[in-house]
């Protein structure tokens, strides 16, 4: 019988705000281990802010003086791992397991550059919208594609006409539930929910004919 792929222990949120370092940038502690769990080895990847699939953290980093762009993070991480593999067996193992050797100059991108988008969504479903539009959308429609134009084109397609009513129904349900919570003082405001409401409001006109 074929053996199942192994599972590994993984921290769910290795954003830099959860990693403590000393004055020499040596890691001295990591918080929130209580949320650690096992995941398939295929989903064991570098932190999403390294691979460029954590838009919120990348926006914070861009607010810092000379904050890096998403590709700069990945390139720097790859270079550090390549240097460490000379003296660290764990770094050497990760270098090969993540397929970085396939991403050298003149070769195709490494496998680890293609996995994080789906892995981030599977591990953190609430990031679906932000990760999709920051990564998958550009891959599917090109770097210059207009989001509103592509959404309108999708709903204008004859095969998707029935989805218009479903979207309108979901928007109406969301409004009624939000109103229900507000009237009873149960609504807890947060940035993510506000972004979702703004997105729904801004794209509602795209499903109306």
PDB file of C-alpha atoms in Angstrom:
ATOM      1  CA  UNK A   1       0.000   0.000   0.000  1.00  0.00           C
ATOM      2  CA  UNK A   2       1.267   3.511  -0.759  1.00  0.00           C
ATOM      3  CA  UNK A   3       2.344   5.445   2.300  1.00  0.00           C
ATOM      4  CA  UNK A   4       0.584   8.681   3.159  1.00  0.00           C
ATOM      5  CA  UNK A   5       2.562  11.929   2.962  1.00  0.00           C
ATOM      6  CA  UNK A   6       3.987  12.888   6.371  1.00  0.00           C
ATOM      7  CA  UNK A   7       2.538  15.547   8.634  1.00  0.00           C
ATOM      8  CA  UNK A   8       4.704  18.074  10.474  1.00  0.00           C
ATOM      9  CA  UNK A   9       4.223  20.438  13.413  1.00  0.00           C
ATOM     10  CA  UNK A  10       3.850  24.033  12.233  1.00  0.00           C
ATOM     11  CA  UNK A  11       3.305  27.447  13.805  1.00  0.00           C
ATOM     12  CA  UNK A  12       0.241  29.123  12.234  1.00  0.00           C
ATOM     13  CA  UNK A  13       1.319  32.763  12.404  1.00  0.00           C
ATOM     14  CA  UNK A  14       5.011  33.530  11.984  1.00  0.00           C
ATOM     15  CA  UNK A  15       4.561  37.220  11.222  1.00  0.00           C
ATOM     16  CA  UNK A  16       7.473  39.313  12.425  1.00  0.00           C
ATOM     17  CA  UNK A  17       5.314  40.815  15.186  1.00  0.00           C
ATOM     18  CA  UNK A  18       5.216  37.378  16.836  1.00  0.00           C
ATOM     19  CA  UNK A  19       8.975  36.806  16.683  1.00  0.00           C
ATOM     20  CA  UNK A  20      11.203  38.329  19.389  1.00  0.00           C
ATOM     21  CA  UNK A  21      14.820  39.134  18.535  1.00  0.00           C
ATOM     22  CA  UNK A  22      17.745  40.679  20.418  1.00  0.00           C
ATOM     23  CA  UNK A  23      19.883  43.622  19.331  1.00  0.00           C
ATOM     24  CA  UNK A  24      21.828  41.331  16.994  1.00  0.00           C
ATOM     25  CA  UNK A  25      18.604  39.954  15.441  1.00  0.00           C
ATOM     26  CA  UNK A  26      19.032  36.527  17.010  1.00  0.00           C
ATOM     27  CA  UNK A  27      15.628  34.940  17.636  1.00  0.00           C
ATOM     28  CA  UNK A  28      15.014  34.671  21.375  1.00  0.00           C
ATOM     29  CA  UNK A  29      11.346  33.752  21.413  1.00  0.00           C
ATOM     30  CA  UNK A  30       8.161  33.125  19.411  1.00  0.00           C
ATOM     31  CA  UNK A  31       4.666  33.631  20.821  1.00  0.00           C
ATOM     32  CA  UNK A  32       1.283  31.991  20.149  1.00  0.00           C
ATOM     33  CA  UNK A  33       2.501  28.405  20.195  1.00  0.00           C
ATOM     34  CA  UNK A  34      -0.859  27.406  21.663  1.00  0.00           C
ATOM     35  CA  UNK A  35      -2.325  27.526  18.161  1.00  0.00           C
ATOM     36  CA  UNK A  36       0.286  25.206  16.667  1.00  0.00           C
ATOM     37  CA  UNK A  37      -0.947  22.121  14.843  1.00  0.00           C
ATOM     38  CA  UNK A  38       0.071  19.449  12.383  1.00  0.00           C
ATOM     39  CA  UNK A  39      -0.196  20.056   8.644  1.00  0.00           C
ATOM     40  CA  UNK A  40       0.683  18.047   5.512  1.00  0.00           C
ATOM     41  CA  UNK A  41       4.325  18.424   4.541  1.00  0.00           C
ATOM     42  CA  UNK A  42       3.217  20.013   1.245  1.00  0.00           C
ATOM     43  CA  UNK A  43       1.818  22.969   3.210  1.00  0.00           C
ATOM     44  CA  UNK A  44       4.964  23.452   5.282  1.00  0.00           C
ATOM     45  CA  UNK A  45       6.281  26.612   3.643  1.00  0.00           C
ATOM     46  CA  UNK A  46       8.093  29.821   4.634  1.00  0.00           C
ATOM     47  CA  UNK A  47       5.984  32.484   6.364  1.00  0.00           C
ATOM     48  CA  UNK A  48       3.574  34.143   3.895  1.00  0.00           C
ATOM     49  CA  UNK A  49       5.163  37.584   4.340  1.00  0.00           C
ATOM     50  CA  UNK A  50       8.380  36.015   2.998  1.00  0.00           C
ATOM     51  CA  UNK A  51       6.751  34.468  -0.064  1.00  0.00           C
ATOM     52  CA  UNK A  52       4.644  37.571  -0.718  1.00  0.00           C
ATOM     53  CA  UNK A  53       1.222  36.122   0.150  1.00  0.00           C
ATOM     54  CA  UNK A  54       0.385  38.172   3.236  1.00  0.00           C
ATOM     55  CA  UNK A  55      -0.778  41.531   1.806  1.00  0.00           C
ATOM     56  CA  UNK A  56      -1.623  43.029   5.216  1.00  0.00           C
ATOM     57  CA  UNK A  57       1.851  42.451   6.650  1.00  0.00           C
ATOM     58  CA  UNK A  58       3.496  43.600   3.426  1.00  0.00           C
ATOM     59  CA  UNK A  59       1.537  46.859   3.606  1.00  0.00           C
ATOM     60  CA  UNK A  60       2.825  47.382   7.152  1.00  0.00           C
ATOM     61  CA  UNK A  61       6.377  46.683   6.027  1.00  0.00           C
ATOM     62  CA  UNK A  62       6.037  49.171   3.172  1.00  0.00           C
ATOM     63  CA  UNK A  63       5.156  51.759   5.813  1.00  0.00           C
ATOM     64  CA  UNK A  64       8.589  51.336   7.373  1.00  0.00           C
ATOM     65  CA  UNK A  65      11.566  53.342   6.141  1.00  0.00           C
ATOM     66  CA  UNK A  66      12.751  51.653   2.961  1.00  0.00           C
ATOM     67  CA  UNK A  67      10.351  48.785   3.540  1.00  0.00           C
ATOM     68  CA  UNK A  68      10.917  45.882   1.128  1.00  0.00           C
ATOM     69  CA  UNK A  69       8.736  44.865  -1.783  1.00  0.00           C
ATOM     70  CA  UNK A  70       7.338  41.326  -1.868  1.00  0.00           C
ATOM     71  CA  UNK A  71       9.977  40.015  -4.317  1.00  0.00           C
ATOM     72  CA  UNK A  72      12.780  41.516  -2.242  1.00  0.00           C
ATOM     73  CA  UNK A  73      11.652  39.566   0.832  1.00  0.00           C
ATOM     74  CA  UNK A  74      11.690  36.284  -1.029  1.00  0.00           C
ATOM     75  CA  UNK A  75      15.075  36.914  -2.656  1.00  0.00           C
ATOM     76  CA  UNK A  76      16.678  37.858   0.658  1.00  0.00           C
ATOM     77  CA  UNK A  77      15.223  34.806   2.412  1.00  0.00           C
ATOM     78  CA  UNK A  78      16.479  32.541  -0.370  1.00  0.00           C
ATOM     79  CA  UNK A  79      19.984  34.045  -0.180  1.00  0.00           C
ATOM     80  CA  UNK A  80      20.160  33.635   3.605  1.00  0.00           C
ATOM     81  CA  UNK A  81      18.987  30.031   3.373  1.00  0.00           C
ATOM     82  CA  UNK A  82      21.542  29.335   0.671  1.00  0.00           C
ATOM     83  CA  UNK A  83      24.366  30.705   2.834  1.00  0.00           C
ATOM     84  CA  UNK A  84      23.195  28.854   5.950  1.00  0.00           C
ATOM     85  CA  UNK A  85      22.981  25.515   4.155  1.00  0.00           C
ATOM     86  CA  UNK A  86      26.773  25.431   4.040  1.00  0.00           C
ATOM     87  CA  UNK A  87      26.953  25.075   7.821  1.00  0.00           C
ATOM     88  CA  UNK A  88      23.464  23.931   8.884  1.00  0.00           C
ATOM     89  CA  UNK A  89      22.000  20.560   7.945  1.00  0.00           C
ATOM     90  CA  UNK A  90      18.440  21.768   8.591  1.00  0.00           C
ATOM     91  CA  UNK A  91      18.886  24.670   6.168  1.00  0.00           C
ATOM     92  CA  UNK A  92      20.355  22.257   3.644  1.00  0.00           C
ATOM     93  CA  UNK A  93      17.294  19.999   3.985  1.00  0.00           C
ATOM     94  CA  UNK A  94      14.860  22.907   3.599  1.00  0.00           C
ATOM     95  CA  UNK A  95      16.780  24.191   0.574  1.00  0.00           C
ATOM     96  CA  UNK A  96      16.161  20.923  -1.255  1.00  0.00           C
ATOM     97  CA  UNK A  97      12.667  20.202   0.074  1.00  0.00           C
ATOM     98  CA  UNK A  98      11.488  23.653  -0.999  1.00  0.00           C
ATOM     99  CA  UNK A  99      13.143  23.215  -4.391  1.00  0.00           C
ATOM    100  CA  UNK A 100      15.185  26.402  -4.272  1.00  0.00           C
ATOM    101  CA  UNK A 101      17.871  24.814  -6.396  1.00  0.00           C
ATOM    102  CA  UNK A 102      15.375  24.920  -9.292  1.00  0.00           C
ATOM    103  CA  UNK A 103      14.993  28.659  -8.965  1.00  0.00           C
ATOM    104  CA  UNK A 104      18.553  29.676  -9.700  1.00  0.00           C
ATOM    105  CA  UNK A 105      19.418  32.211 -12.373  1.00  0.00           C
ATOM    106  CA  UNK A 106      18.365  31.124 -15.831  1.00  0.00           C
ATOM    107  CA  UNK A 107      15.992  28.431 -14.569  1.00  0.00           C
ATOM    108  CA  UNK A 108      12.246  28.305 -13.912  1.00  0.00           C
ATOM    109  CA  UNK A 109      10.784  29.485 -10.618  1.00  0.00           C
ATOM    110  CA  UNK A 110      11.182  27.126  -7.689  1.00  0.00           C
ATOM    111  CA  UNK A 111       8.222  24.964  -6.567  1.00  0.00           C
ATOM    112  CA  UNK A 112       7.969  26.901  -3.298  1.00  0.00           C
ATOM    113  CA  UNK A 113       7.062  30.006  -5.308  1.00  0.00           C
ATOM    114  CA  UNK A 114       4.031  28.244  -6.780  1.00  0.00           C
ATOM    115  CA  UNK A 115       2.666  26.594  -3.610  1.00  0.00           C
ATOM    116  CA  UNK A 116       2.242  29.428  -1.048  1.00  0.00           C
ATOM    117  CA  UNK A 117      -0.842  31.020  -2.619  1.00  0.00           C
ATOM    118  CA  UNK A 118      -3.003  27.911  -2.198  1.00  0.00           C
ATOM    119  CA  UNK A 119      -1.304  26.950   1.065  1.00  0.00           C
ATOM    120  CA  UNK A 120      -2.053  30.365   2.580  1.00  0.00           C
ATOM    121  CA  UNK A 121      -5.738  30.097   1.621  1.00  0.00           C
ATOM    122  CA  UNK A 122      -6.049  26.531   2.944  1.00  0.00           C
ATOM    123  CA  UNK A 123      -4.403  27.382   6.266  1.00  0.00           C
ATOM    124  CA  UNK A 124      -6.106  30.779   6.640  1.00  0.00           C
ATOM    125  CA  UNK A 125      -9.433  30.782   4.723  1.00  0.00           C
ATOM    126  CA  UNK A 126     -10.223  34.332   5.844  1.00  0.00           C
ATOM    127  CA  UNK A 127      -7.311  35.532   3.702  1.00  0.00           C
ATOM    128  CA  UNK A 128      -8.939  34.231   0.509  1.00  0.00           C
ATOM    129  CA  UNK A 129     -10.017  37.586  -0.912  1.00  0.00           C
ATOM    130  CA  UNK A 130      -6.811  39.516  -0.210  1.00  0.00           C
ATOM    131  CA  UNK A 131      -4.530  36.674  -1.351  1.00  0.00           C
ATOM    132  CA  UNK A 132      -6.591  36.051  -4.478  1.00  0.00           C
ATOM    133  CA  UNK A 133      -6.445  39.651  -5.664  1.00  0.00           C
ATOM    134  CA  UNK A 134      -2.801  40.162  -4.708  1.00  0.00           C
ATOM    135  CA  UNK A 135      -1.562  36.943  -6.361  1.00  0.00           C
ATOM    136  CA  UNK A 136      -3.952  34.645  -8.235  1.00  0.00           C
ATOM    137  CA  UNK A 137      -5.823  37.447  -9.987  1.00  0.00           C
ATOM    138  CA  UNK A 138      -2.645  38.734 -11.634  1.00  0.00           C
ATOM    139  CA  UNK A 139      -1.604  35.224 -12.612  1.00  0.00           C
ATOM    140  CA  UNK A 140      -4.967  34.509 -14.257  1.00  0.00           C
ATOM    141  CA  UNK A 141      -5.701  37.831 -15.940  1.00  0.00           C
ATOM    142  CA  UNK A 142      -2.332  39.541 -16.240  1.00  0.00           C
ATOM    143  CA  UNK A 143      -0.599  42.291 -14.228  1.00  0.00           C
ATOM    144  CA  UNK A 144      -2.558  45.111 -15.917  1.00  0.00           C
ATOM    145  CA  UNK A 145      -6.040  43.584 -15.596  1.00  0.00           C
ATOM    146  CA  UNK A 146      -8.796  45.709 -14.070  1.00  0.00           C
ATOM    147  CA  UNK A 147     -10.651  43.958 -11.263  1.00  0.00           C
ATOM    148  CA  UNK A 148     -14.048  45.589 -11.842  1.00  0.00           C
ATOM    149  CA  UNK A 149     -13.848  44.958 -15.570  1.00  0.00           C
ATOM    150  CA  UNK A 150     -13.077  41.267 -15.083  1.00  0.00           C
ATOM    151  CA  UNK A 151     -15.871  40.857 -12.526  1.00  0.00           C
ATOM    152  CA  UNK A 152     -18.367  42.494 -14.885  1.00  0.00           C
ATOM    153  CA  UNK A 153     -17.163  40.311 -17.740  1.00  0.00           C
ATOM    154  CA  UNK A 154     -17.641  37.218 -15.567  1.00  0.00           C
ATOM    155  CA  UNK A 155     -21.253  38.046 -14.686  1.00  0.00           C
ATOM    156  CA  UNK A 156     -22.044  39.067 -18.275  1.00  0.00           C
ATOM    157  CA  UNK A 157     -21.093  35.626 -19.538  1.00  0.00           C
ATOM    158  CA  UNK A 158     -24.218  33.559 -20.403  1.00  0.00           C
ATOM    159  CA  UNK A 159     -23.032  30.625 -18.283  1.00  0.00           C
ATOM    160  CA  UNK A 160     -22.918  32.799 -15.157  1.00  0.00           C
ATOM    161  CA  UNK A 161     -26.248  34.613 -15.348  1.00  0.00           C
ATOM    162  CA  UNK A 162     -27.747  32.445 -12.608  1.00  0.00           C
ATOM    163  CA  UNK A 163     -24.952  33.497 -10.234  1.00  0.00           C
ATOM    164  CA  UNK A 164     -26.115  37.110 -10.272  1.00  0.00           C
ATOM    165  CA  UNK A 165     -29.217  36.309  -8.217  1.00  0.00           C
ATOM    166  CA  UNK A 166     -27.147  34.205  -5.814  1.00  0.00           C
ATOM    167  CA  UNK A 167     -24.743  37.086  -5.215  1.00  0.00           C
ATOM    168  CA  UNK A 168     -27.592  39.536  -4.694  1.00  0.00           C
ATOM    169  CA  UNK A 169     -29.201  37.112  -2.229  1.00  0.00           C
ATOM    170  CA  UNK A 170     -25.966  36.746  -0.248  1.00  0.00           C
ATOM    171  CA  UNK A 171     -25.510  40.521  -0.114  1.00  0.00           C
ATOM    172  CA  UNK A 172     -29.068  40.960   1.150  1.00  0.00           C
ATOM    173  CA  UNK A 173     -28.598  38.246   3.798  1.00  0.00           C
ATOM    174  CA  UNK A 174     -25.373  39.866   4.946  1.00  0.00           C
ATOM    175  CA  UNK A 175     -27.110  43.239   5.302  1.00  0.00           C
ATOM    176  CA  UNK A 176     -29.994  41.772   7.314  1.00  0.00           C
ATOM    177  CA  UNK A 177     -27.662  39.870   9.635  1.00  0.00           C
ATOM    178  CA  UNK A 178     -25.480  42.940  10.185  1.00  0.00           C
ATOM    179  CA  UNK A 179     -28.591  44.977  10.989  1.00  0.00           C
ATOM    180  CA  UNK A 180     -29.756  42.258  13.404  1.00  0.00           C
ATOM    181  CA  UNK A 181     -26.440  42.410  15.262  1.00  0.00           C
ATOM    182  CA  UNK A 182     -26.384  46.218  15.328  1.00  0.00           C
ATOM    183  CA  UNK A 183     -29.916  46.458  16.762  1.00  0.00           C
ATOM    184  CA  UNK A 184     -28.955  44.128  19.623  1.00  0.00           C
ATOM    185  CA  UNK A 185     -25.578  45.653  20.309  1.00  0.00           C
ATOM    186  CA  UNK A 186     -23.804  42.449  19.279  1.00  0.00           C
ATOM    187  CA  UNK A 187     -21.849  43.744  16.297  1.00  0.00           C
ATOM    188  CA  UNK A 188     -18.096  43.738  16.888  1.00  0.00           C
ATOM    189  CA  UNK A 189     -16.312  45.981  14.418  1.00  0.00           C
ATOM    190  CA  UNK A 190     -13.005  44.826  12.996  1.00  0.00           C
ATOM    191  CA  UNK A 191     -10.879  45.841  10.043  1.00  0.00           C
ATOM    192  CA  UNK A 192     -11.460  42.615   8.108  1.00  0.00           C
ATOM    193  CA  UNK A 193     -15.257  42.749   8.300  1.00  0.00           C
ATOM    194  CA  UNK A 194     -15.184  46.430   7.364  1.00  0.00           C
ATOM    195  CA  UNK A 195     -13.095  45.625   4.290  1.00  0.00           C
ATOM    196  CA  UNK A 196     -15.578  42.948   3.268  1.00  0.00           C
ATOM    197  CA  UNK A 197     -18.540  45.326   3.606  1.00  0.00           C
ATOM    198  CA  UNK A 198     -16.747  48.019   1.621  1.00  0.00           C
ATOM    199  CA  UNK A 199     -15.872  45.500  -1.073  1.00  0.00           C
ATOM    200  CA  UNK A 200     -19.477  44.300  -1.334  1.00  0.00           C
ATOM    201  CA  UNK A 201     -20.720  47.874  -1.518  1.00  0.00           C
ATOM    202  CA  UNK A 202     -18.197  48.830  -4.182  1.00  0.00           C
ATOM    203  CA  UNK A 203     -18.888  45.813  -6.386  1.00  0.00           C
ATOM    204  CA  UNK A 204     -22.660  45.545  -6.005  1.00  0.00           C
ATOM    205  CA  UNK A 205     -23.232  47.542  -9.202  1.00  0.00           C
ATOM    206  CA  UNK A 206     -21.264  44.954 -11.169  1.00  0.00           C
ATOM    207  CA  UNK A 207     -23.949  42.296 -10.774  1.00  0.00           C
ATOM    208  CA  UNK A 208     -26.847  44.559 -11.797  1.00  0.00           C
ATOM    209  CA  UNK A 209     -27.867  44.848 -15.392  1.00  0.00           C
TER     210      UNK A 209
END
